[in-house]
Amino acid sequence: MSRRGAIGLGALGLGALGALGLGVGFGGSAAFAADYPSWDDVQRAKDNEAAKASEVTRIEGLIASLQADVAAKQAEAERLANEYIQAQIDYETAVDKADSLQAQADAESARATQTAQKLGRLAAQQYRNGGDNAALDLFFSGSAASADDLLAKLGTMDRLVAANQGVYADAVGARDNALNLSNQAQVARDERDRLQKEAQQKMVAAQDAAAAAQAALDEQSANLGTLQAQLAALKDETAKTVADYEAGVEAARQAEIARQAAIAEAQRRAAEQAAAAAAAGGGGGGGSSSGSSSGSSGGGGQTGTGGWVRPASGYISSWFGNRGSICANGSCGSSGHRGIDFATSCWSPIYAAASGTVVTRQYFSDWGNYIQVDHGGGLMTAYAHIVNGGFNVSYGQWVNAGDVIAYVGATGLATGCHLHFEVWVSGTRIDPAPVLYDHGINVY
């Protein structure tokens, strides 16, 4: 899916939210927003017992609706995300099967041709004394011919076939095996293509569900505190005024702003410390989802060539390929490992490896908190196991190579803090190490 397509689908998903009456912020265009009470409404209701009871019921319903909406949309987003993971794994398994069958078919075809050429040489030797120049022509011209051509010619030479029945049968068997395997490979490619479409559809559904869940969470975050304060004001029989509650909401809002600023400052210091450690030659601490510890250390954000940078600091603790299944956080994953792991400390910065648009930013059971960046032309990079609270970019946002897009964690199937880094080409994850190395980034 193209970058423009991903953004367009995300916009459609958000548009659908509005049609369903789900606002994207306080006072947004939604049925919820139209029903939100003002503090003036609360003050008037507080002065009238009948109105107060009605307003209490109304606000309690709004609070319950907000909470239920978030829970339902988050559950749906997680369900669709897990469906997407399985669809992607099924697709990549089909890719491997089709490639393996075709490789076997090619090998059998080559064996059939080589065996037929061997018969051609035998023919030349056997018929040379008899002056049969046609046999010599068969040998010399047949060296570049296909197995079918050679076997068709050789099959007419009864004396040769009778004397070399085993070799001839082997060549025919190899040719037939090649044809059978080629047919199987074509069936596997058809299934691969079907599964690719299915995975793309599930990816779009997961992205839309994540956008819907985020919109519902934003709606709740913008309104829940005020609604709860308004409800408390209506139920309060003391002399405390509605204005006191309104002031409390504002104070809580300011406190949250200060808390987020403190978190951002802590993240900044952690990033600086990690960068300093990397510059001093340290790879950072933390575990990985693999027992391997080979590889080299390096500084995250190291500039390569062609507009690429190293996505994280640390050494490569697990390479691309098959390995044992990883179990963590209550579940287990497949044995395939379609990425490389940068073992580094928690809250170390994660850098965009190249410029592009964020097309995925959500939680998956296997990958944990996860970001995909689309670089155009069918090329994407992805970043998994991001720490909770560690997203530093939004869905649809353009990022430049070297921008800090997130922070390292151990969410999903991970046994320690590390970055699981992926490179996607036309919907399939390939080994990122050669890609980084080709762009002047040392990972070996």
Short mmCIF file of C-alpha atoms in Angstrom, two decimals:
data_model
loop_
_atom_site.label_atom_id
_atom_site.label_comp_id
_atom_site.label_asym_id
_atom_site.label_seq_id
_atom_site.Cartn_x
_atom_site.Cartn_y
_atom_site.Cartn_z
CA MET A 1 0.00 0.00 0.00
CA SER A 2 1.34 3.41 -0.93
CA ARG A 3 2.02 6.15 1.57
CA ARG A 4 -0.77 8.26 0.07
CA GLY A 5 -3.15 5.29 0.23
CA ALA A 6 -2.31 4.65 3.88
CA ILE A 7 -2.94 8.27 4.81
CA GLY A 8 -6.15 8.37 2.80
CA LEU A 9 -7.47 5.26 4.51
CA GLY A 10 -6.60 6.71 7.87
CA ALA A 11 -8.51 9.87 6.98
CA LEU A 12 -11.48 7.79 5.90
CA GLY A 13 -11.34 5.94 9.21
CA LEU A 14 -11.45 9.21 11.14
CA GLY A 15 -14.26 10.46 8.92
CA ALA A 16 -16.24 7.35 9.71
CA LEU A 17 -15.83 8.11 13.40
CA GLY A 18 -17.58 11.43 12.92
CA ALA A 19 -20.40 9.69 11.07
CA LEU A 20 -20.80 7.34 14.01
CA GLY A 21 -21.04 10.23 16.43
CA LEU A 22 -17.61 9.82 18.00
CA GLY A 23 -15.86 13.14 18.54
CA VAL A 24 -12.13 13.61 18.39
CA GLY A 25 -11.86 16.22 21.12
CA PHE A 26 -13.85 18.31 23.58
CA GLY A 27 -16.52 20.19 21.68
CA GLY A 28 -15.92 18.07 18.54
CA SER A 29 -18.54 17.35 15.91
CA ALA A 30 -20.17 14.37 17.58
CA ALA A 31 -23.37 13.27 19.26
CA PHE A 32 -21.40 12.97 22.52
CA ALA A 33 -20.18 16.56 22.22
CA ALA A 34 -23.67 17.88 21.55
CA ASP A 35 -24.86 16.38 24.84
CA TYR A 36 -22.02 17.51 27.07
CA PRO A 37 -23.26 19.76 29.89
CA SER A 38 -21.64 23.10 30.61
CA TRP A 39 -20.78 24.30 34.10
CA ASP A 40 -23.72 26.70 33.78
CA ASP A 41 -25.98 23.72 33.16
CA VAL A 42 -24.62 22.09 36.31
CA GLN A 43 -25.12 25.25 38.36
CA ARG A 44 -28.75 25.57 37.24
CA ALA A 45 -29.44 21.89 37.91
CA LYS A 46 -27.87 22.07 41.36
CA ASP A 47 -30.43 24.70 42.32
CA ASN A 48 -33.36 22.45 41.34
CA GLU A 49 -33.82 18.96 42.81
CA ALA A 50 -35.73 17.54 39.82
CA ALA A 51 -33.26 18.98 37.34
CA LYS A 52 -30.36 17.78 39.47
CA ALA A 53 -31.54 14.16 39.40
CA SER A 54 -32.00 14.32 35.64
CA GLU A 55 -28.58 15.87 35.12
CA VAL A 56 -26.92 13.26 37.37
CA THR A 57 -28.46 10.49 35.26
CA ARG A 58 -27.38 12.23 32.07
CA ILE A 59 -23.77 12.68 33.19
CA GLU A 60 -23.51 9.14 34.54
CA GLY A 61 -24.71 7.90 31.15
CA LEU A 62 -22.13 10.01 29.34
CA ILE A 63 -19.31 8.72 31.56
CA ALA A 64 -20.39 5.11 31.04
CA SER A 65 -20.68 5.67 27.29
CA LEU A 66 -17.21 7.18 27.05
CA GLN A 67 -15.62 4.36 29.03
CA ALA A 68 -17.50 1.62 27.15
CA ASP A 69 -16.64 3.20 23.81
CA VAL A 70 -12.93 3.27 24.58
CA ALA A 71 -12.92 -0.30 25.90
CA ALA A 72 -14.81 -1.65 22.88
CA LYS A 73 -12.66 0.15 20.34
CA GLN A 74 -9.41 -0.84 22.04
CA ALA A 75 -10.53 -4.47 22.14
CA GLU A 76 -11.50 -4.34 18.46
CA ALA A 77 -8.19 -2.70 17.55
CA GLU A 78 -6.25 -5.41 19.38
CA ARG A 79 -8.32 -8.17 17.77
CA LEU A 80 -7.77 -6.83 14.27
CA ALA A 81 -4.08 -6.19 14.98
CA ASN A 82 -3.62 -9.83 15.97
CA GLU A 83 -5.50 -10.95 12.85
CA TYR A 84 -3.13 -8.84 10.79
CA ILE A 85 -0.06 -10.36 12.43
CA GLN A 86 -1.28 -13.89 11.65
CA ALA A 87 -2.20 -12.92 8.08
CA GLN A 88 1.27 -11.44 7.57
CA ILE A 89 2.95 -14.56 8.96
CA ASP A 90 0.77 -16.77 6.70
CA TYR A 91 1.71 -14.64 3.68
CA GLU A 92 5.43 -14.73 4.41
CA THR A 93 5.27 -18.49 4.98
CA ALA A 94 3.62 -18.82 1.57
CA VAL A 95 6.38 -16.68 0.03
CA ASP A 96 9.01 -19.02 1.48
CA LYS A 97 7.13 -22.10 0.24
CA ALA A 98 6.75 -20.75 -3.29
CA ASP A 99 10.41 -19.75 -3.44
CA SER A 100 11.52 -23.14 -2.09
CA LEU A 101 9.42 -25.09 -4.61
CA GLN A 102 10.68 -22.98 -7.49
CA ALA A 103 14.28 -23.45 -6.35
CA GLN A 104 13.72 -27.22 -6.25
CA ALA A 105 12.13 -27.10 -9.72
CA ASP A 106 15.07 -25.11 -11.09
CA ALA A 107 17.52 -27.58 -9.54
CA GLU A 108 15.72 -30.59 -11.05
CA SER A 109 15.55 -28.88 -14.43
CA ALA A 110 19.28 -28.22 -14.30
CA ARG A 111 19.90 -31.85 -13.29
CA ALA A 112 17.76 -33.10 -16.19
CA THR A 113 19.69 -30.95 -18.65
CA GLN A 114 23.07 -32.01 -17.26
CA THR A 115 22.10 -35.69 -17.39
CA ALA A 116 20.82 -35.35 -20.95
CA GLN A 117 24.07 -33.64 -21.94
CA LYS A 118 25.94 -36.54 -20.39
CA LEU A 119 23.97 -38.86 -22.65
CA GLY A 120 24.86 -36.61 -25.55
CA ARG A 121 28.54 -37.07 -24.82
CA LEU A 122 28.03 -40.81 -24.59
CA ALA A 123 26.22 -40.68 -27.90
CA ALA A 124 29.13 -38.86 -29.51
CA GLN A 125 31.58 -41.42 -28.15
CA GLN A 126 29.42 -44.43 -29.06
CA TYR A 127 28.66 -43.36 -32.60
CA ARG A 128 31.98 -41.71 -33.49
CA ASN A 129 33.55 -44.88 -34.87
CA GLY A 130 30.43 -45.51 -36.91
CA GLY A 131 30.76 -42.17 -38.64
CA ASP A 132 27.37 -40.92 -37.46
CA ASN A 133 27.90 -37.18 -37.64
CA ALA A 134 24.35 -36.56 -36.40
CA ALA A 135 25.42 -37.85 -32.98
CA LEU A 136 28.29 -35.43 -32.89
CA ASP A 137 25.94 -32.62 -33.89
CA LEU A 138 23.66 -33.66 -31.02
CA PHE A 139 26.50 -33.43 -28.52
CA PHE A 140 27.82 -30.05 -29.60
CA SER A 141 24.51 -28.33 -30.36
CA GLY A 142 22.76 -29.96 -27.41
CA SER A 143 25.06 -28.50 -24.77
CA ALA A 144 22.88 -25.38 -24.62
CA ALA A 145 19.55 -27.05 -25.40
CA SER A 146 16.77 -27.76 -22.90
CA ALA A 147 16.31 -31.16 -21.32
CA ASP A 148 13.14 -31.73 -23.38
CA ASP A 149 14.98 -31.08 -26.65
CA LEU A 150 17.91 -33.30 -25.76
CA LEU A 151 15.76 -36.14 -24.47
CA ALA A 152 13.56 -36.03 -27.56
CA LYS A 153 16.65 -36.45 -29.77
CA LEU A 154 18.29 -39.04 -27.56
CA GLY A 155 15.06 -41.04 -27.34
CA THR A 156 15.34 -41.82 -31.05
CA MET A 157 18.74 -43.45 -30.52
CA ASP A 158 17.59 -46.90 -29.42
CA ARG A 159 21.07 -48.37 -29.15
CA LEU A 160 22.22 -45.53 -26.87
CA VAL A 161 19.14 -45.69 -24.65
CA ALA A 162 19.39 -49.46 -24.29
CA ALA A 163 23.02 -49.18 -23.22
CA ASN A 164 22.40 -46.33 -20.80
CA GLN A 165 18.91 -47.02 -19.56
CA GLY A 166 19.65 -45.86 -15.99
CA VAL A 167 21.09 -42.53 -17.08
CA TYR A 168 18.25 -41.92 -19.51
CA ALA A 169 15.62 -42.80 -16.88
CA ASP A 170 17.31 -40.47 -14.42
CA ALA A 171 17.18 -37.61 -16.92
CA VAL A 172 13.51 -38.26 -17.70
CA GLY A 173 12.70 -38.48 -13.98
CA ALA A 174 14.48 -35.20 -13.27
CA ARG A 175 12.61 -33.50 -16.12
CA ASP A 176 9.25 -34.79 -14.85
CA ASN A 177 10.12 -33.76 -11.29
CA ALA A 178 10.98 -30.29 -12.52
CA LEU A 179 7.63 -29.99 -14.28
CA ASN A 180 5.72 -31.25 -11.23
CA LEU A 181 7.59 -28.90 -8.88
CA SER A 182 7.06 -25.98 -11.24
CA ASN A 183 3.32 -26.67 -11.20
CA GLN A 184 3.37 -26.83 -7.39
CA ALA A 185 5.34 -23.57 -7.28
CA GLN A 186 2.72 -21.87 -9.44
CA VAL A 187 -0.05 -23.04 -7.11
CA ALA A 188 1.99 -21.78 -4.16
CA ARG A 189 2.50 -18.41 -5.87
CA ASP A 190 -1.23 -18.09 -6.47
CA GLU A 191 -1.84 -18.79 -2.77
CA ARG A 192 0.93 -16.35 -1.86
CA ASP A 193 -0.75 -13.61 -3.88
CA ARG A 194 -4.12 -14.33 -2.29
CA LEU A 195 -2.63 -14.19 1.19
CA GLN A 196 -0.80 -10.96 0.36
CA LYS A 197 -4.11 -9.27 -0.52
CA GLU A 198 -5.66 -10.65 2.65
CA ALA A 199 -2.79 -9.35 4.77
CA GLN A 200 -3.05 -5.90 3.16
CA GLN A 201 -6.79 -5.80 3.85
CA LYS A 202 -6.26 -6.79 7.46
CA MET A 203 -3.49 -4.21 7.82
CA VAL A 204 -5.88 -1.47 6.66
CA ALA A 205 -8.60 -2.74 9.01
CA ALA A 206 -6.12 -2.77 11.92
CA GLN A 207 -4.95 0.76 11.13
CA ASP A 208 -8.51 2.06 10.93
CA ALA A 209 -9.40 0.34 14.21
CA ALA A 210 -6.34 1.84 15.90
CA ALA A 211 -7.33 5.30 14.66
CA ALA A 212 -10.86 4.77 15.98
CA ALA A 213 -9.56 3.63 19.36
CA GLN A 214 -7.24 6.61 19.60
CA ALA A 215 -10.07 9.00 18.71
CA ALA A 216 -12.28 7.45 21.39
CA LEU A 217 -9.46 7.72 23.93
CA ASP A 218 -8.88 11.36 23.02
CA GLU A 219 -12.59 12.01 23.47
CA GLN A 220 -12.54 10.37 26.88
CA SER A 221 -9.37 12.16 27.96
CA ALA A 222 -10.79 15.53 26.96
CA ASN A 223 -14.10 15.10 28.78
CA LEU A 224 -14.01 12.44 31.50
CA GLY A 225 -12.36 14.57 34.18
CA THR A 226 -14.83 17.42 33.66
CA LEU A 227 -17.82 15.07 33.68
CA GLN A 228 -16.67 13.39 36.89
CA ALA A 229 -16.16 16.79 38.54
CA GLN A 230 -19.58 17.94 37.38
CA LEU A 231 -21.17 14.79 38.78
CA ALA A 232 -19.40 15.30 42.12
CA ALA A 233 -20.61 18.91 42.21
CA LEU A 234 -24.21 17.83 41.66
CA LYS A 235 -24.03 15.19 44.36
CA ASP A 236 -22.24 17.43 46.88
CA GLU A 237 -24.57 18.75 49.59
CA THR A 238 -21.93 20.90 51.27
CA ALA A 239 -21.27 24.57 50.77
CA LYS A 240 -18.59 23.85 48.19
CA THR A 241 -19.52 25.67 44.96
CA VAL A 242 -19.57 24.57 41.36
CA ALA A 243 -16.84 27.13 40.76
CA ASP A 244 -14.62 25.23 43.20
CA TYR A 245 -15.02 22.06 41.16
CA GLU A 246 -14.40 23.92 37.92
CA ALA A 247 -11.21 25.34 39.41
CA GLY A 248 -10.19 21.84 40.49
CA VAL A 249 -10.55 20.58 36.92
CA GLU A 250 -8.33 23.38 35.66
CA ALA A 251 -5.76 22.69 38.38
CA ALA A 252 -5.71 19.01 37.41
CA ARG A 253 -5.24 19.97 33.78
CA GLN A 254 -2.27 22.16 34.62
CA ALA A 255 -0.79 19.38 36.79
CA GLU A 256 -1.07 16.94 33.88
CA ILE A 257 0.71 19.40 31.60
CA ALA A 258 3.51 19.68 34.15
CA ARG A 259 3.68 15.88 34.51
CA GLN A 260 3.98 15.39 30.74
CA ALA A 261 6.69 18.04 30.61
CA ALA A 262 8.60 16.19 33.35
CA ILE A 263 8.31 12.93 31.44
CA ALA A 264 9.54 14.60 28.26
CA GLU A 265 12.50 16.04 30.15
CA ALA A 266 13.33 12.64 31.63
CA GLN A 267 13.18 11.10 28.16
CA ARG A 268 15.44 13.82 26.81
CA ARG A 269 18.02 13.18 29.54
CA ALA A 270 17.84 9.43 28.93
CA ALA A 271 18.39 10.00 25.21
CA GLU A 272 21.39 12.23 25.89
CA GLN A 273 22.89 9.68 28.28
CA ALA A 274 22.38 6.86 25.78
CA ALA A 275 23.97 8.92 23.00
CA ALA A 276 26.92 9.77 25.24
CA ALA A 277 27.38 6.11 26.18
CA ALA A 278 27.26 5.09 22.51
CA ALA A 279 29.80 7.78 21.60
CA ALA A 280 32.09 6.47 24.32
CA GLY A 281 31.94 3.00 22.78
CA GLY A 282 29.28 1.44 25.00
CA GLY A 283 26.44 -0.48 23.43
CA GLY A 284 23.93 0.03 26.20
CA GLY A 285 22.47 -2.54 28.52
CA GLY A 286 19.26 -4.47 28.45
CA GLY A 287 18.29 -7.86 27.18
CA SER A 288 16.97 -9.12 23.90
CA SER A 289 14.46 -11.61 22.67
CA SER A 290 17.27 -13.97 21.74
CA GLY A 291 20.12 -15.64 23.53
CA SER A 292 22.62 -14.62 20.86
CA SER A 293 25.09 -11.88 21.76
CA SER A 294 27.19 -11.56 18.63
CA GLY A 295 27.45 -8.36 16.66
CA SER A 296 28.89 -4.91 16.98
CA SER A 297 27.99 -1.92 19.09
CA GLY A 298 27.32 1.47 17.63
CA GLY A 299 25.72 4.81 18.17
CA GLY A 300 22.05 5.28 17.40
CA GLY A 301 21.47 7.98 14.81
CA GLN A 302 24.86 7.32 13.16
CA THR A 303 24.67 8.82 9.65
CA GLY A 304 25.13 6.47 6.73
CA THR A 305 24.75 7.04 3.01
CA GLY A 306 21.72 7.67 0.85
CA GLY A 307 19.84 9.45 3.62
CA TRP A 308 19.90 6.53 6.08
CA VAL A 309 20.88 6.45 9.76
CA ARG A 310 21.38 3.74 12.37
CA PRO A 311 18.00 3.24 14.08
CA ALA A 312 19.33 2.56 17.60
CA SER A 313 22.45 2.17 19.67
CA GLY A 314 23.74 -1.16 20.94
CA TYR A 315 24.97 -4.45 19.53
CA ILE A 316 22.96 -6.87 17.38
CA SER A 317 21.72 -9.53 19.77
CA SER A 318 19.58 -11.50 17.32
CA TRP A 319 19.83 -11.73 13.56
CA PHE A 320 17.28 -12.33 10.82
CA GLY A 321 16.13 -15.94 10.36
CA ASN A 322 14.68 -18.85 12.27
CA ARG A 323 15.26 -19.31 15.98
CA GLY A 324 13.47 -20.78 18.97
CA SER A 325 10.02 -19.49 19.84
CA ILE A 326 10.04 -16.58 22.30
CA CYS A 327 7.61 -16.56 25.23
CA ALA A 328 7.04 -13.39 27.23
CA ASN A 329 4.25 -11.38 28.84
CA GLY A 330 1.93 -14.39 28.91
CA SER A 331 2.18 -15.63 25.29
CA CYS A 332 4.56 -17.18 22.76
CA GLY A 333 5.48 -16.22 19.20
CA SER A 334 6.56 -18.12 16.10
CA SER A 335 10.13 -19.34 15.60
CA GLY A 336 10.72 -17.01 12.65
CA HIS A 337 12.59 -13.77 13.33
CA ARG A 338 12.09 -11.33 10.46
CA GLY A 339 14.21 -8.49 11.71
CA ILE A 340 17.33 -7.73 13.74
CA ASP A 341 17.49 -6.77 17.41
CA PHE A 342 19.49 -3.84 18.79
CA ALA A 343 20.18 -4.62 22.45
CA THR A 344 20.25 -1.32 24.31
CA SER A 345 18.89 0.29 27.45
CA CYS A 346 15.26 1.07 28.18
CA TRP A 347 14.19 4.55 27.07
CA SER A 348 17.09 4.77 24.60
CA PRO A 349 15.99 6.78 21.55
CA ILE A 350 14.77 5.11 18.37
CA TYR A 351 15.61 7.01 15.19
CA ALA A 352 13.80 6.95 11.84
CA ALA A 353 16.19 5.02 9.60
CA ALA A 354 15.10 7.06 6.58
CA SER A 355 12.60 9.80 5.78
CA GLY A 356 8.96 8.88 5.27
CA THR A 357 5.42 8.87 6.62
CA VAL A 358 4.23 7.05 9.74
CA VAL A 359 1.59 4.59 8.49
CA THR A 360 1.25 2.41 11.60
CA ARG A 361 1.42 3.41 15.25
CA GLN A 362 -0.31 0.92 17.50
CA TYR A 363 0.01 -2.04 19.85
CA PHE A 364 0.34 -5.66 18.67
CA SER A 365 0.50 -8.72 20.92
CA ASP A 366 3.75 -9.93 19.29
CA TRP A 367 5.45 -6.65 18.40
CA GLY A 368 4.21 -4.63 21.36
CA ASN A 369 4.07 -0.90 20.67
CA TYR A 370 4.99 -0.68 17.00
CA ILE A 371 5.69 1.94 14.33
CA GLN A 372 5.93 1.56 10.55
CA VAL A 373 7.38 4.28 8.33
CA ASP A 374 6.63 4.23 4.59
CA HIS A 375 9.54 5.51 2.48
CA GLY A 376 7.78 5.13 -0.88
CA GLY A 377 8.36 2.70 -3.73
CA GLY A 378 7.21 -0.29 -1.67
CA LEU A 379 9.92 0.24 0.99
CA MET A 380 9.05 0.51 4.69
CA THR A 381 10.91 0.22 7.98
CA ALA A 382 9.35 -0.87 11.28
CA TYR A 383 10.25 -0.53 14.96
CA ALA A 384 8.88 -2.89 17.64
CA HIS A 385 8.76 -3.33 21.45
CA ILE A 386 8.55 0.44 22.07
CA VAL A 387 8.19 1.29 25.76
CA ASN A 388 4.74 2.22 27.06
CA GLY A 389 4.44 5.97 26.74
CA GLY A 390 7.34 5.96 24.29
CA PHE A 391 5.63 6.99 21.05
CA ASN A 392 7.12 10.28 19.84
CA VAL A 393 5.22 10.61 16.53
CA SER A 394 1.63 10.43 15.33
CA TYR A 395 -0.11 8.44 12.63
CA GLY A 396 0.25 10.15 9.24
CA GLN A 397 3.19 12.31 10.39
CA TRP A 398 6.17 12.94 8.10
CA VAL A 399 9.52 12.16 9.74
CA ASN A 400 13.04 12.89 8.59
CA ALA A 401 15.89 10.41 8.77
CA GLY A 402 17.41 10.64 12.24
CA ASP A 403 14.29 12.02 13.96
CA VAL A 404 13.59 10.42 17.34
CA ILE A 405 10.31 8.61 16.70
CA ALA A 406 10.09 6.52 19.88
CA TYR A 407 11.97 5.01 22.83
CA VAL A 408 13.20 1.47 23.42
CA GLY A 409 11.15 -0.84 25.62
CA ALA A 410 10.15 -4.49 26.10
CA THR A 411 6.45 -4.54 25.21
CA GLY A 412 4.91 -7.50 23.40
CA LEU A 413 6.98 -10.68 23.08
CA ALA A 414 10.26 -9.42 24.50
CA THR A 415 12.36 -10.61 27.42
CA GLY A 416 14.34 -7.40 27.79
CA CYS A 417 14.64 -3.89 26.42
CA HIS A 418 15.71 -3.81 22.78
CA LEU A 419 14.66 -2.50 19.38
CA HIS A 420 13.36 -5.09 16.93
CA PHE A 421 14.01 -3.43 13.55
CA GLU A 422 12.44 -4.54 10.26
CA VAL A 423 12.75 -3.66 6.57
CA TRP A 424 9.73 -4.32 4.34
CA VAL A 425 9.91 -4.56 0.55
CA SER A 426 6.61 -4.89 -1.33
CA GLY A 427 4.87 -6.28 1.73
CA THR A 428 7.54 -8.82 2.71
CA ARG A 429 10.05 -8.46 5.53
CA ILE A 430 13.64 -8.95 4.38
CA ASP A 431 16.95 -9.09 6.24
CA PRO A 432 17.67 -5.51 7.40
CA ALA A 433 21.39 -6.07 8.04
CA PRO A 434 22.53 -6.01 4.38
CA VAL A 435 20.25 -3.02 3.72
CA LEU A 436 21.84 -1.04 6.54
CA TYR A 437 25.34 -2.16 5.57
CA ASP A 438 24.74 -1.14 1.95
CA HIS A 439 23.86 2.33 3.28
CA GLY A 440 27.14 2.66 5.14
CA ILE A 441 25.83 1.60 8.58
CA ASN A 442 27.93 -0.99 10.38
CA VAL A 443 25.92 -3.72 12.09
CA TYR A 444 28.27 -6.69 11.59
#
